[in-house]
Coordinates of C-alpha atoms in Angstrom, one line a residue:
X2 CA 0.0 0.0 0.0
X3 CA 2.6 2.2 0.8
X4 CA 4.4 1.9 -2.8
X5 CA 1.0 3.1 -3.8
X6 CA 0.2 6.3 -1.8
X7 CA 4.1 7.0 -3.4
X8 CA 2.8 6.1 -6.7
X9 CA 0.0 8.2 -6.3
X10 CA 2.3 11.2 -5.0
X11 CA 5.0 11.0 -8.0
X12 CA 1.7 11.0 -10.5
X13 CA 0.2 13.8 -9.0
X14 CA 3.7 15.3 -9.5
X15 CA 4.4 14.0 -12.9
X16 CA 0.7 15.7 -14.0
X17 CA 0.7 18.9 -12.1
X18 CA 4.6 19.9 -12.5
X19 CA 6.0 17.9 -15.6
X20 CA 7.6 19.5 -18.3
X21 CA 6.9 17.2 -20.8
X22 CA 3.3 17.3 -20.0
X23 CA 3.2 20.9 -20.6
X24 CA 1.6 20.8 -23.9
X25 CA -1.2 19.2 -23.1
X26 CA -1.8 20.4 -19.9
X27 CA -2.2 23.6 -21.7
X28 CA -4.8 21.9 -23.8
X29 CA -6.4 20.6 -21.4
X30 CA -6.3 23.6 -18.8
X31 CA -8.5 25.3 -21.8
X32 CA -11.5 23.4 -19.9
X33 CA -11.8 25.6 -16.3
X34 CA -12.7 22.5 -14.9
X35 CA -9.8 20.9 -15.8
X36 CA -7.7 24.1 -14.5
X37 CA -9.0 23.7 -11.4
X38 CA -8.2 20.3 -11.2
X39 CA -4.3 20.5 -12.1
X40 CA -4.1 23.5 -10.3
X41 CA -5.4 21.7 -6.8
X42 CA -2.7 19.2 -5.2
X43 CA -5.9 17.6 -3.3
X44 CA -8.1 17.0 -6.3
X45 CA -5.3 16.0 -8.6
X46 CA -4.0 13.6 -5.8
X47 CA -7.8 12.1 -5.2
X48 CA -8.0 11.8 -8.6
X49 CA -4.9 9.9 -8.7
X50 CA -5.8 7.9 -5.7
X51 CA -9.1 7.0 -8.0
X52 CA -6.8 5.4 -10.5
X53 CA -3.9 4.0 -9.2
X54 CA -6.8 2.0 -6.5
X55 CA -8.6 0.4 -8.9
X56 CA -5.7 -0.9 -10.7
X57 CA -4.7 -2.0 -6.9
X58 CA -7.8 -3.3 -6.2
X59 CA -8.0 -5.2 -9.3
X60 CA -4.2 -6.1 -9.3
X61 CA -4.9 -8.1 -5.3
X62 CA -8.4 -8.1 -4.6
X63 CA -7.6 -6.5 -1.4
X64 CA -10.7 -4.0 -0.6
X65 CA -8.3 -1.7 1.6
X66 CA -7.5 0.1 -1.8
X67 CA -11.0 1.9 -1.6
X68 CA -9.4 3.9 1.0
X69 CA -6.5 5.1 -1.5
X70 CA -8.1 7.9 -3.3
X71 CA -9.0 9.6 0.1
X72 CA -5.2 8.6 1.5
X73 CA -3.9 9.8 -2.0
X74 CA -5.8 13.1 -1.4
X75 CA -4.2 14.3 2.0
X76 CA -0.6 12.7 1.4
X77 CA -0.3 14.7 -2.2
X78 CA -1.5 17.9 -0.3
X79 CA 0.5 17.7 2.1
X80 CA 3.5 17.1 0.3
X81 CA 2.9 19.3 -2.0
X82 CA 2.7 21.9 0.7
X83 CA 5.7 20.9 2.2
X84 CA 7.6 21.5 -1.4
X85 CA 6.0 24.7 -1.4
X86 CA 7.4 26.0 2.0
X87 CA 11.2 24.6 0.8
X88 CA 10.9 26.6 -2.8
X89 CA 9.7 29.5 -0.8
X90 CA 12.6 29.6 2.1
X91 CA 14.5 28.6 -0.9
X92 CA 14.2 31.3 -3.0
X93 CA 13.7 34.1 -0.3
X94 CA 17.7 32.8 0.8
X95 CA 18.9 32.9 -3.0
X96 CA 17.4 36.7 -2.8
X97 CA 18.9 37.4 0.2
X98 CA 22.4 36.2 -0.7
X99 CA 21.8 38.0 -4.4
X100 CA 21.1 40.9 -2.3
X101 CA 24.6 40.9 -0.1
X102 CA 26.9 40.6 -3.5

């Protein structure tokens, strides 16, 4: 289970950050729903959670996977707002040392 809630972490990730998905997240972001989707770490993480449970589900017949989506959902947020808070500190100490040259 736990290689899942990962899973479900590094897709939310791979769809919300990704380079390479850039072109069609552009497409897709077109649709506001869809923008408020990729834009929300919670939603995008459910979302994943959705997916990657019923291949789980389906992959060991275990019925603990219903409970991934809703797992998915607070672990992605919360991860993602923990990435935030480093790339924030991070760049507010590149400024400062920018600042002091």
């Amino acid at each position: 289970m736990l290689y899942y809630i990962i899973a479900c972490f590094g897709l939310t990730c791979i769809l919300k950050y990704g380079t390479i998905l850039n072109r069609i997240r552009i497409f897709l972001c077109k649709n506001k729903i869809l923008k408020d989707l990729f834009d929300c770490s919670l939603c995008l993480g459910f979302w994943s959670g959705v997916i990657l449970g019923i291949h789980g589900y389906l992959y060991t017949y275990e019925s603990i996977f219903h409970l991934l989506p809703l797992i998915s959902a607070g672990m992605c947020w919360m991860l993602d707002s923990i990435i935030r808070v480093i790339q924030t500190i991070e760049l507010y100490l590149d400024k400062k040392l920018e600042n002091n040259k």
